[in-house]
Short mmCIF file of C-alpha atoms in Angstrom, two decimals:
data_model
loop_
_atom_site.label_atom_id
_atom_site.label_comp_id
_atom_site.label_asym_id
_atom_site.label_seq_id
_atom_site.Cartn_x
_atom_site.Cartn_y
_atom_site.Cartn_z
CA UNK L 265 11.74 9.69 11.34
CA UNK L 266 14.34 7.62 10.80
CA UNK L 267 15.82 4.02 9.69
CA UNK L 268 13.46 0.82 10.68
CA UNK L 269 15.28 -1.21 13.16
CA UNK L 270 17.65 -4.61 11.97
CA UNK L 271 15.22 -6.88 13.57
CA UNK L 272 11.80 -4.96 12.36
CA UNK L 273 9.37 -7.89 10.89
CA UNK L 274 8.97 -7.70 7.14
CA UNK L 275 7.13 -9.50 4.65
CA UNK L 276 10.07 -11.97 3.59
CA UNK L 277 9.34 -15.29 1.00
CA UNK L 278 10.24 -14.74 -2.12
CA UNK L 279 13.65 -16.49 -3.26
CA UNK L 280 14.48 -13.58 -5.37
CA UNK L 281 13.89 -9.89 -5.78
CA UNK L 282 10.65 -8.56 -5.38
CA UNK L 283 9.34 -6.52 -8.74
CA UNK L 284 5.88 -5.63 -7.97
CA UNK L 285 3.28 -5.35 -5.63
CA UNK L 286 -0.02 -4.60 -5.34
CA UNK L 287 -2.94 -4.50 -2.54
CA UNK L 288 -6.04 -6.01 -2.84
CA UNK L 289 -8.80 -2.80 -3.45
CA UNK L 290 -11.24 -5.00 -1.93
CA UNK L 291 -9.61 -5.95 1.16
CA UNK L 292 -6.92 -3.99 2.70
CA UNK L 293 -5.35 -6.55 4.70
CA UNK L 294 -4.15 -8.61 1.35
CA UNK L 295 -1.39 -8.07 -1.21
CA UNK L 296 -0.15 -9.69 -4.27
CA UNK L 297 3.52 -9.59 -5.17
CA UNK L 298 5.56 -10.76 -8.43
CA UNK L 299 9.28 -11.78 -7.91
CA UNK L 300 12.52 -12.62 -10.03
CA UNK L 301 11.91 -16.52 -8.84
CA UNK L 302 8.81 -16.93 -11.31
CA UNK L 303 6.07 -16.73 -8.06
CA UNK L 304 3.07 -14.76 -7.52
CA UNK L 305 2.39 -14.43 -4.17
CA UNK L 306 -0.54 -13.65 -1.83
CA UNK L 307 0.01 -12.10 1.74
CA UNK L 308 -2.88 -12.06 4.47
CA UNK L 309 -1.29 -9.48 6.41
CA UNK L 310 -2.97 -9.77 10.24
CA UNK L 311 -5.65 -6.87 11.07
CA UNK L 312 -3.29 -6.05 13.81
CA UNK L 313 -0.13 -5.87 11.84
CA UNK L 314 3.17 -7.80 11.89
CA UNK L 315 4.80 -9.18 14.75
CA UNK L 316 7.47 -11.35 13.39
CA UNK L 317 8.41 -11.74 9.88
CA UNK L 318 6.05 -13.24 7.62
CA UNK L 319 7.90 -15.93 5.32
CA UNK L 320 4.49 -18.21 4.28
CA UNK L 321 2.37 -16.89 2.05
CA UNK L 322 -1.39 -17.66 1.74
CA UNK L 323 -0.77 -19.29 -1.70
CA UNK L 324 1.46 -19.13 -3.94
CA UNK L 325 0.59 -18.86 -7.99
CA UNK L 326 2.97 -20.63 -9.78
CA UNK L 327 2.89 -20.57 -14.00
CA UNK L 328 5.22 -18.19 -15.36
CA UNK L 329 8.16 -19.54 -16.67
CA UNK L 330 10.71 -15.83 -16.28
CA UNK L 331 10.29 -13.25 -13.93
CA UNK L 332 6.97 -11.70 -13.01
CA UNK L 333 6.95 -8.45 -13.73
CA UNK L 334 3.69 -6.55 -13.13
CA UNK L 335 0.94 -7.87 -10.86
CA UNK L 336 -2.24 -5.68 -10.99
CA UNK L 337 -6.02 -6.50 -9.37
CA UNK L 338 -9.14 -6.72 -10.98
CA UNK L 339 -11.25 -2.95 -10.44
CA UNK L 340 -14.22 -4.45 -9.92
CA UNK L 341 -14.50 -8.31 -9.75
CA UNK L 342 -13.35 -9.79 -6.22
CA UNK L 343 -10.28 -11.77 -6.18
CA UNK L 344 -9.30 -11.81 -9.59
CA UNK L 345 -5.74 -11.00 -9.91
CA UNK L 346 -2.91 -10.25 -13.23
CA UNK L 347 0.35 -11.13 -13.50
CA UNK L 348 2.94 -10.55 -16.52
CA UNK L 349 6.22 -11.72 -16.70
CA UNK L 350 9.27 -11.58 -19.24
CA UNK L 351 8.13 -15.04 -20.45
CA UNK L 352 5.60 -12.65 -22.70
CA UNK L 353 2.64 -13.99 -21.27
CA UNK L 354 -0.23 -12.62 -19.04
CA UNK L 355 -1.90 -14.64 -16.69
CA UNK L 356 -5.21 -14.38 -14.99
CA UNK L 357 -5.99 -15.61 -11.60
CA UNK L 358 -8.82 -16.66 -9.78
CA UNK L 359 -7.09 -15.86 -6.29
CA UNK L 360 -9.47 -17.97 -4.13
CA UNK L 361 -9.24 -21.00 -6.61
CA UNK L 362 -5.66 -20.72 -7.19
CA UNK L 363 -6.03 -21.38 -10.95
CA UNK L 364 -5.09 -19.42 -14.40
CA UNK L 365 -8.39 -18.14 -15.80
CA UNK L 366 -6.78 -17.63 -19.16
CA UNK L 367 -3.54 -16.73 -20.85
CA UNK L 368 -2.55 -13.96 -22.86
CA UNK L 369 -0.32 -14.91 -25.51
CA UNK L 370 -0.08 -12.12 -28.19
CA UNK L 371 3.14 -10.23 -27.06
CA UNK L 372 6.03 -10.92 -28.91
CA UNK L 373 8.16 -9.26 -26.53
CA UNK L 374 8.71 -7.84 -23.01
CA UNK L 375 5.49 -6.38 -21.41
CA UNK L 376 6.02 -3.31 -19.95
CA UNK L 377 2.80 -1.84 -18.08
CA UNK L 378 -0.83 -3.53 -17.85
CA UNK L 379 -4.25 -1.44 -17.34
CA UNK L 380 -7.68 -2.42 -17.06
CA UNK L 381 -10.54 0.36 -18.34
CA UNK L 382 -13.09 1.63 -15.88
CA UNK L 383 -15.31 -1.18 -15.73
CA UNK L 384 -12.65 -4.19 -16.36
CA UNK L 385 -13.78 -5.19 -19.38
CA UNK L 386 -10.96 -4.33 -21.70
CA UNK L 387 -7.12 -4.60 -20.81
CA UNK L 388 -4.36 -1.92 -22.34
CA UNK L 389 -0.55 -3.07 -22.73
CA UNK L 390 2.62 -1.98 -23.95
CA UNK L 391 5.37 -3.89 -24.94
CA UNK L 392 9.07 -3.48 -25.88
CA UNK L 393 8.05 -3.99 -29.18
CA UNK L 394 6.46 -0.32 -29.30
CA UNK L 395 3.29 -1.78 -29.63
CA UNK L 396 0.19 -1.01 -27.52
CA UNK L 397 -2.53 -3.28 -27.48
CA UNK L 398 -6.74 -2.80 -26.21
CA UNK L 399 -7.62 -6.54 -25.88
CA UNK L 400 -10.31 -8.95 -24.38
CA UNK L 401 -8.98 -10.48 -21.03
CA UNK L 402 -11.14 -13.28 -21.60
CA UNK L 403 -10.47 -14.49 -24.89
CA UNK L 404 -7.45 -12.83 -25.32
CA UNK L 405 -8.91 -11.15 -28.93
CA UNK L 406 -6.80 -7.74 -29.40
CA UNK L 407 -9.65 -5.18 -30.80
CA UNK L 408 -6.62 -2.92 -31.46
CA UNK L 409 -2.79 -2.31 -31.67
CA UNK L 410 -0.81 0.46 -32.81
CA UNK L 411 2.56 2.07 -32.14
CA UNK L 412 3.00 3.51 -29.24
CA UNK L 413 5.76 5.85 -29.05
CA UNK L 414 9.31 5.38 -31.75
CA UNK L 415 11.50 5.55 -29.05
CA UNK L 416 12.62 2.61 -27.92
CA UNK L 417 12.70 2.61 -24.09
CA UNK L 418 9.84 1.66 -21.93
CA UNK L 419 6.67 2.92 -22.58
CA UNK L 420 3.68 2.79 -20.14
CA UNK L 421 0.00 3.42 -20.65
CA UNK L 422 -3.49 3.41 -19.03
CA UNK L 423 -6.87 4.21 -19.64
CA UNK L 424 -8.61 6.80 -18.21
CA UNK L 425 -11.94 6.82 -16.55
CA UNK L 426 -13.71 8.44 -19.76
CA UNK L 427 -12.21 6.03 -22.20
CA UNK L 428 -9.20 7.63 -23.43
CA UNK L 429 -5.52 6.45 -23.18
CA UNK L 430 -2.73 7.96 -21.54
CA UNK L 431 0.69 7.26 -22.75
CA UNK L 432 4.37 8.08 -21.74
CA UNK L 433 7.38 6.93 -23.79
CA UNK L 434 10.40 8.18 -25.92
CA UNK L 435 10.91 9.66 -29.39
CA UNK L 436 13.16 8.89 -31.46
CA UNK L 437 15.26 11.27 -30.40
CA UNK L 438 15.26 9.74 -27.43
CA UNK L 439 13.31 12.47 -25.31
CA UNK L 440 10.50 12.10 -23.26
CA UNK L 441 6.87 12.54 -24.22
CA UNK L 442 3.39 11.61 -23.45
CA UNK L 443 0.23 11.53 -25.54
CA UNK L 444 -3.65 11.31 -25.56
CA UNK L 445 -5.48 9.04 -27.61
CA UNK L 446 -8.92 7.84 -28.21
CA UNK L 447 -9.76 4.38 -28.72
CA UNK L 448 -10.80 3.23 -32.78
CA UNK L 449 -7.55 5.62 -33.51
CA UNK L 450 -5.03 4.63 -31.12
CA UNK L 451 -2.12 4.84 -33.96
CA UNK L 452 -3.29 8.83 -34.40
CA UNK L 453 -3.45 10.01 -30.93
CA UNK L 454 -4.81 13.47 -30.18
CA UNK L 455 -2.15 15.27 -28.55
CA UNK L 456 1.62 14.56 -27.92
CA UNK L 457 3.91 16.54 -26.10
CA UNK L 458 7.60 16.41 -25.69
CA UNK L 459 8.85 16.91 -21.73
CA UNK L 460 12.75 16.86 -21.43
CA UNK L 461 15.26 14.59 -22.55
CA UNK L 462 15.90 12.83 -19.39
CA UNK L 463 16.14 9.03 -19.59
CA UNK L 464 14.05 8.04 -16.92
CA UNK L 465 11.19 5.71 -17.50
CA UNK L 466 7.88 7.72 -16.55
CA UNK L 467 4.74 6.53 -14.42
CA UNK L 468 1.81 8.07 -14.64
CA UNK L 469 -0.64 7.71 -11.65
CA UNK L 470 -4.47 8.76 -12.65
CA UNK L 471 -7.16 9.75 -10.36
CA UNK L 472 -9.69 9.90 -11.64
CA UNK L 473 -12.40 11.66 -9.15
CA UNK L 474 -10.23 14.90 -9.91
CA UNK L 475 -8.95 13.87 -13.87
CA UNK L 476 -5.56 14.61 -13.04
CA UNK L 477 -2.86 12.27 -14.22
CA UNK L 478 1.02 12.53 -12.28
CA UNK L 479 3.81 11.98 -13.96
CA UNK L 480 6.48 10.28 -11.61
CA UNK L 481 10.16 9.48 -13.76
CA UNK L 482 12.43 6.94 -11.92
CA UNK L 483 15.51 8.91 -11.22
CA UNK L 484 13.92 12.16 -11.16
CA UNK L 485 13.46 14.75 -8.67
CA UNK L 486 10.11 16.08 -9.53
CA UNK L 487 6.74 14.96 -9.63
CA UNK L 488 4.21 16.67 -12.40
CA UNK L 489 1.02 16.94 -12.82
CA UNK L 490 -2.17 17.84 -15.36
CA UNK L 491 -5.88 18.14 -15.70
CA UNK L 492 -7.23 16.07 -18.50
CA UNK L 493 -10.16 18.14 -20.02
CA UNK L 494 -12.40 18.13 -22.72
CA UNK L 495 -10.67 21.78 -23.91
CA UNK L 496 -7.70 22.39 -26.20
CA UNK L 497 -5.06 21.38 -25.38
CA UNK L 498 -6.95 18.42 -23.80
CA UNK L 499 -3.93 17.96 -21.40
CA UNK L 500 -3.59 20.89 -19.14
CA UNK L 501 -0.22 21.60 -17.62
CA UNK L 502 -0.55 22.52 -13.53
CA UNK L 503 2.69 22.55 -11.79
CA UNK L 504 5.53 20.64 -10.80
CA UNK L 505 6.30 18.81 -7.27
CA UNK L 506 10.73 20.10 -6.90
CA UNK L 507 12.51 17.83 -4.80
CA UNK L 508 16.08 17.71 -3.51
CA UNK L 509 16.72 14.13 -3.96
CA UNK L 510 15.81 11.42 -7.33
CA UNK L 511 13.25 8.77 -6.40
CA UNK L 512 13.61 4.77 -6.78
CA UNK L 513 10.18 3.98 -6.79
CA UNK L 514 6.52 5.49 -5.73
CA UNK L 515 3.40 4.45 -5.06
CA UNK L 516 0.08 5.77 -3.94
CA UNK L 517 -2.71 5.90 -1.08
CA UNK L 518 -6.38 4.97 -2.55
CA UNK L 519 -8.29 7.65 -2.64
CA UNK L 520 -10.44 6.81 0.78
CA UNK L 521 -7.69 6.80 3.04
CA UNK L 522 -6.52 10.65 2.25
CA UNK L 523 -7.50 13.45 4.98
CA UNK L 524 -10.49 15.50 3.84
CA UNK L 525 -10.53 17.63 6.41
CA UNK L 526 -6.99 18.52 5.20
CA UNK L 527 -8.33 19.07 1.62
CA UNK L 528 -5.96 16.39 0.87
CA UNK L 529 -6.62 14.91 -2.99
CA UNK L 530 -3.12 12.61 -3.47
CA UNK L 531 -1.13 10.91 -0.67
CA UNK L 532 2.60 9.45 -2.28
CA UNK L 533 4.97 7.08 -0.69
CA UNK L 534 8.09 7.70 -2.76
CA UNK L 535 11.40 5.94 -1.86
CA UNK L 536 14.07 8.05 -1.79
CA UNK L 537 18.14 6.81 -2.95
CA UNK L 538 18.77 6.36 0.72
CA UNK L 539 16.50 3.96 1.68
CA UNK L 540 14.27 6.34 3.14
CA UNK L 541 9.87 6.40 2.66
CA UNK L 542 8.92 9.75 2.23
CA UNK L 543 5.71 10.49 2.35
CA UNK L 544 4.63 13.82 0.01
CA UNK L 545 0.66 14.96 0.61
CA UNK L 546 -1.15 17.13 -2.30
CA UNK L 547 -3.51 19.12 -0.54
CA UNK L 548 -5.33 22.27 -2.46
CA UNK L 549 -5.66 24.88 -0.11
CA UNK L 550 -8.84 26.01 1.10
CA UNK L 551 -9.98 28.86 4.05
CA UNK L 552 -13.34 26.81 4.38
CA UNK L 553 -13.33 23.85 7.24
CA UNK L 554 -16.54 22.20 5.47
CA UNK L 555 -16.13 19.27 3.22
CA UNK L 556 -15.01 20.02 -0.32
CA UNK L 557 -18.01 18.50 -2.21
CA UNK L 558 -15.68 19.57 -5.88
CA UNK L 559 -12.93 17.89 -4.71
CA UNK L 560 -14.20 14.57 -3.37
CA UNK L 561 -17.15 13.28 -5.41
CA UNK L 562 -18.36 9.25 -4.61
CA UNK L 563 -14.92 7.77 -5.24
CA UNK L 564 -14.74 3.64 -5.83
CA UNK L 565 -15.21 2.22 -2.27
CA UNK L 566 -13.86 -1.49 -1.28
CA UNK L 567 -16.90 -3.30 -1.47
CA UNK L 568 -16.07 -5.76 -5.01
CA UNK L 569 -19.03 -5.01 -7.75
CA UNK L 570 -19.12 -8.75 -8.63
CA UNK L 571 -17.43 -11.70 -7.88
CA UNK L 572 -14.62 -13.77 -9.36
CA UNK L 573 -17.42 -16.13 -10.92
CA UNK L 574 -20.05 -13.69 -12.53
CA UNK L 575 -17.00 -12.02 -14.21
CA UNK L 576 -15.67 -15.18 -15.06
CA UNK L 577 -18.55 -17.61 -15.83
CA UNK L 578 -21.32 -15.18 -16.53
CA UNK L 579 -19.06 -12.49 -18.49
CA UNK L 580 -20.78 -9.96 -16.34
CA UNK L 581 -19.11 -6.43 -16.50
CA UNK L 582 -20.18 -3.77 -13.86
CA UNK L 583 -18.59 -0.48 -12.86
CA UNK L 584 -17.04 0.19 -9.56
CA UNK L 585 -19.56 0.55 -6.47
CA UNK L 586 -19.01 4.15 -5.25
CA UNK L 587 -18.45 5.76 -2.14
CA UNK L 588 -19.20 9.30 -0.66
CA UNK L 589 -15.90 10.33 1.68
CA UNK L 590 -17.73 12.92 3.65
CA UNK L 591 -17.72 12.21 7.18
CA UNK L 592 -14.44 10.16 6.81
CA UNK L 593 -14.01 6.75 5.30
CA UNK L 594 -15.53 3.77 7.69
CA UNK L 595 -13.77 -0.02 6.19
CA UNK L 596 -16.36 -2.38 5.94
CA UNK L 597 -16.14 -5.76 7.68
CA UNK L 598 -13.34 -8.17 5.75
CA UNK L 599 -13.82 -12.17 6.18
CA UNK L 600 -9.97 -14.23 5.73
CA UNK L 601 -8.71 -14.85 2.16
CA UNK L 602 -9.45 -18.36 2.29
CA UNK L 603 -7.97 -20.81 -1.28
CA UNK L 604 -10.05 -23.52 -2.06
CA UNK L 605 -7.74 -25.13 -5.05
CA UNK L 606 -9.29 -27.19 -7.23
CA UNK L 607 -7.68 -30.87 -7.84
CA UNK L 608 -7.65 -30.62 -11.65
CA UNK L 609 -6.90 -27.12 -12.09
CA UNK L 610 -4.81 -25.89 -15.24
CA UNK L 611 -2.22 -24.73 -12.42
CA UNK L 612 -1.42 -28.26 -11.46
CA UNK L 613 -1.09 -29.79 -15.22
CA UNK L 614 1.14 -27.21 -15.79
CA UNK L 615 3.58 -27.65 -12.25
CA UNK L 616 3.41 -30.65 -12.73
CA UNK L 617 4.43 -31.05 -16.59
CA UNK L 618 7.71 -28.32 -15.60
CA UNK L 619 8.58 -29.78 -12.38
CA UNK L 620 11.03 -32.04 -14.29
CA UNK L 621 12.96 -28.70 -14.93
CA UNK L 622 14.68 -27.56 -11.75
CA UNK L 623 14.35 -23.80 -13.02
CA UNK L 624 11.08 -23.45 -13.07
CA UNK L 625 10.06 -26.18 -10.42
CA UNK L 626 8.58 -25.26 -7.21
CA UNK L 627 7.49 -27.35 -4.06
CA UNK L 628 3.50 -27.79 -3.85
CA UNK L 629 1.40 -25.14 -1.72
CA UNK L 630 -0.63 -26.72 1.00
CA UNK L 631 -3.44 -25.04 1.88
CA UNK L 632 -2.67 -24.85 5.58
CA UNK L 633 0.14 -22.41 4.97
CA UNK L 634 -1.64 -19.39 5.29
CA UNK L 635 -2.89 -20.95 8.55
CA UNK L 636 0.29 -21.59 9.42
CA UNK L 637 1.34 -18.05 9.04
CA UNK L 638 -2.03 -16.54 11.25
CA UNK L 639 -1.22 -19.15 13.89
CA UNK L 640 2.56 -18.04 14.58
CA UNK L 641 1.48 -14.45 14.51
CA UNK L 642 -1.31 -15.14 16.45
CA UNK L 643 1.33 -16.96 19.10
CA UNK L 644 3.87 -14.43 18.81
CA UNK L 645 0.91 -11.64 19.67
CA UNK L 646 -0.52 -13.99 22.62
CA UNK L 647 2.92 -13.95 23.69
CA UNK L 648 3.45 -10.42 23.05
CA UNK L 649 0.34 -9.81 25.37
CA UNK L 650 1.28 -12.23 28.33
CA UNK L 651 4.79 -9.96 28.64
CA UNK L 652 2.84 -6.95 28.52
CA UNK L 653 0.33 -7.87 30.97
CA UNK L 654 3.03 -9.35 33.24
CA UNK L 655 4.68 -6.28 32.78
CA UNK L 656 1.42 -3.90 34.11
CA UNK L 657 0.53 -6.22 37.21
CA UNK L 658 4.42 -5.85 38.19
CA UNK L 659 4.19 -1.87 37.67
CA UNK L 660 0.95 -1.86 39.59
CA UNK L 661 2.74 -3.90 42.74
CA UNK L 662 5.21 -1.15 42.16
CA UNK L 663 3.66 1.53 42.82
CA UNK L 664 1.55 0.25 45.30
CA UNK L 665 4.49 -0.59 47.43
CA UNK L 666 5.81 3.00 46.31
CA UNK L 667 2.73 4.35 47.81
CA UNK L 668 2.90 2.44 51.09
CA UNK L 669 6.56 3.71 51.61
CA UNK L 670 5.32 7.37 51.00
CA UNK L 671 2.72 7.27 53.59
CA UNK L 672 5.24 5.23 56.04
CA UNK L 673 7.67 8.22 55.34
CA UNK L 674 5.15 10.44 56.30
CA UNK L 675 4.17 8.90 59.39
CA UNK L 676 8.11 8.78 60.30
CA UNK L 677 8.68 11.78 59.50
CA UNK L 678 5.39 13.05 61.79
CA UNK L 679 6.33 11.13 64.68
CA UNK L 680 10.24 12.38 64.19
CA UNK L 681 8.48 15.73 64.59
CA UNK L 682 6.56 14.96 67.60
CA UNK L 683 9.46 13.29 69.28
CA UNK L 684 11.98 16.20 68.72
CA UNK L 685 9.31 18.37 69.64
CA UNK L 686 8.88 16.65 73.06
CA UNK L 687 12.52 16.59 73.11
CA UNK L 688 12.60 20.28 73.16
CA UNK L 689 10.06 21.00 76.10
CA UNK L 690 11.97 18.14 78.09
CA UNK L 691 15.33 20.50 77.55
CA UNK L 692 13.47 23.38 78.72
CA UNK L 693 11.64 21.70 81.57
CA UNK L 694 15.24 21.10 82.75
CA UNK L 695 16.33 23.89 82.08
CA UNK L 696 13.49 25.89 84.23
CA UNK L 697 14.12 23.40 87.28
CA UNK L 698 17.97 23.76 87.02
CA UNK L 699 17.51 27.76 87.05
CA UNK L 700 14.73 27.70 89.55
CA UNK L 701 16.59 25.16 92.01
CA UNK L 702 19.74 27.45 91.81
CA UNK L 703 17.54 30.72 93.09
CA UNK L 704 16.09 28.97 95.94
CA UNK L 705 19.64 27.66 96.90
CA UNK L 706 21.42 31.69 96.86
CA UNK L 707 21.44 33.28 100.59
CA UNK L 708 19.61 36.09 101.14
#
């Protein structure tokens, strides 16, 4: 383990900080990301991997008017995509038409965190101001809002796969706390608890094949962790993850890609202060080699439940496809993200009615970019290969002439052998003759 090298190839467009990410749960080999410059991205990362750095994008989603924020993908429609940014607004995509579905205009401040319920059809959000909102993601009609927590630091929340809502924030007192409420009575939740009085924003990560929800603060050193059960006190304290070192950031392997045979149930990727990826496995020890059955039911695969259009369109709503993990996770066949954008798409009246601003313009996408992008890699790998191949026919001449000049040694070394030996019974042949020459030769 140890530092990537200077010249390792990244993933490398945006003009300005990246602030979020998020991979595709339908398709493993795409990820959005949201930037300080005002640009959602999409990557088509090659099924091989990188080669050289990737600087074009498939296509880029260009709307917001501040920073984007939080980018988050649909649970169960294919290729529908979020984005919110500190212009208040949240945007949704259809990634393969490279057009705003619909905007979300009902914050009247910063949006912190963005959730979808089980099946996608509601949205949660929390804003900076302490509000948190259940709304339609279609029609942008909030069912509910309430406050969220008094504090006034960032607050984050998410819906669990039963319905309920999870919730971290701040008192007023400025400690940290999280709560449980139901929804019809988010402003009276059901439990809250008060943690520390750190200042670190907290994350919490749900998985929800086991119902346990991780809390993860920026800046701390520990990771913690409950069971969310139908028993008093509803939110079950387990244990807590120590570490020697505060963590930047973390994120999280889906749920088919952890090792069963390990008993492993949550894979992080936190980054440390240094730089540094650690990777920190939650495995629940067990003497039995079989497959835990309790602690891997069908968990949501990465086959989409419907598309972009029958969620769109239709209104169709549809739970996530499940999948069973025993006998390891096999990824289905993915086809290229291929963006087919429309000519008279809300996207392009809004470019081009900002492009006379030189904040917020941006240079058109052509559609052969991602192309682009394949091709080079696809060069650079071809390339790649030649050397490598080059490199094998020149080891194999190699040793072949290495093995000639072994078996020529030998045969030196046999006849060097032979011709000392010969040179030994010639010295004693002369030696005999000398010796019997001088007996015959002494009188008698």
């Amino acid at each position: 383990a140890g530092r990537i090298p200077a010249d390792y190839p990244l993933v490398g467009g945006h003009k300005g900080p990246v602030l979020d990410i998020a991979w595709d749960p339908f398709n493993d080999n795409v990820i959005a990301s949201g930037s300080d410059d005002c640009v959602v991205k999409i990557w088509q990362i090659p099924e091989y991997g990188l080669v050289t750095t990737m600087s074009e994008s498939v296509v880029d989603l260009v709307f917001h008017q501040r920073r984007v924020s939080c980018v988050l993908w649909h649970p169960t429609a294919n290729n529908i995509l979020l984005s919110a940014g500190s212009d208040n607004l949240i945007v949704l995509w259809n990634v393969t038409a490279a057009e705003p579905l619909n905007t979300v205009d009902v914050h009247t401040d910063t949006i912190y965190s963005c959730s979808f319920n089980w099946d996608g059809s509601l949205l949660l959000t929390t804003c900076k101001d302490k509000k948190i909102r259940i709304l339609n993601p279609r029609n942008s009609e909030v069912f509910e809002e309430a406050t969220s927590h008094e504090g006034s630091k960032g607050a984050r929340a998410i819906f669990l796969k039963n319905g309920l809502v999870f919730t971290t924030g701040f008192s007023k007192r400025s400690e940290r706390q999280y709560s449980l409420r139901a929804p019809g009575h988010m402003h009276d939740p059901i439990t809250t608890v008060e943690l520390d009085s750190s200042n670190g924003v907290m994350f919490p990560i749900y998985d929800p094949d086991t119902n346990l929800v991780y809390l993860c603060g920026k800046g701390d050193s520990v990771i913690r962790y409950f069971e969310i059960s139908a028993d008093v006190p509803f939110v079950h304290y387990i244990n807590t993850f120590q570490l020697p070192d505060p963590q930047r950031g973390i994120g999280v392997m889906p749920k088919r890609g952890v090792d069963v045979r390990s008993c492993e149930i949550m894979r992080f990727y936190r980054l440390n202060n240094n730089g540094f990826c650690q990777i920190i496995s939650m495995t629940v020890p067990r003497k039995s080699e079989l497959f835990q059955d309790d602690l891997y039911p069908d968990t949501p695969g990465d086959i989409p439940a419907i598309s972009a259009e029958e969620w769109w369109d239709e209104g169709k709503n549809a739970e996530p496809l499940l999948m069973s993990l025993k006998g390891g996770y096999a990824p289905t066949q993915k086809s290229e993200l291929k963006v087919n954008k429309k000519t008279s798409s809300i996207l392009e009246q809004r470019t081009s009615s900002s492009s006379s601003s030189a904040a917020t313009a941006a240079p058109p996408q052509r559609s052969e970019d991602g192309g682009k992008a394949l091709a080079l890699a696809q060069e650079a790998l071809d390339k790649v290969l030649q050397v490598t191949k080059e490199k094998e026919d020149l080891k194999k001449k190699i040793d072949d002439l290495q093995t000639e000049m072994k078996k020529f040694k030998a045969v030196f070394l046999k006849q060097e052998n032979r011709i000392r030996s010969l040179e030994g019974r010639l010295t004693s042949m002369s030696t005999n003759n000398t010796t019997t020459t001088t007996d015959s030769a002494a009188p008698d």
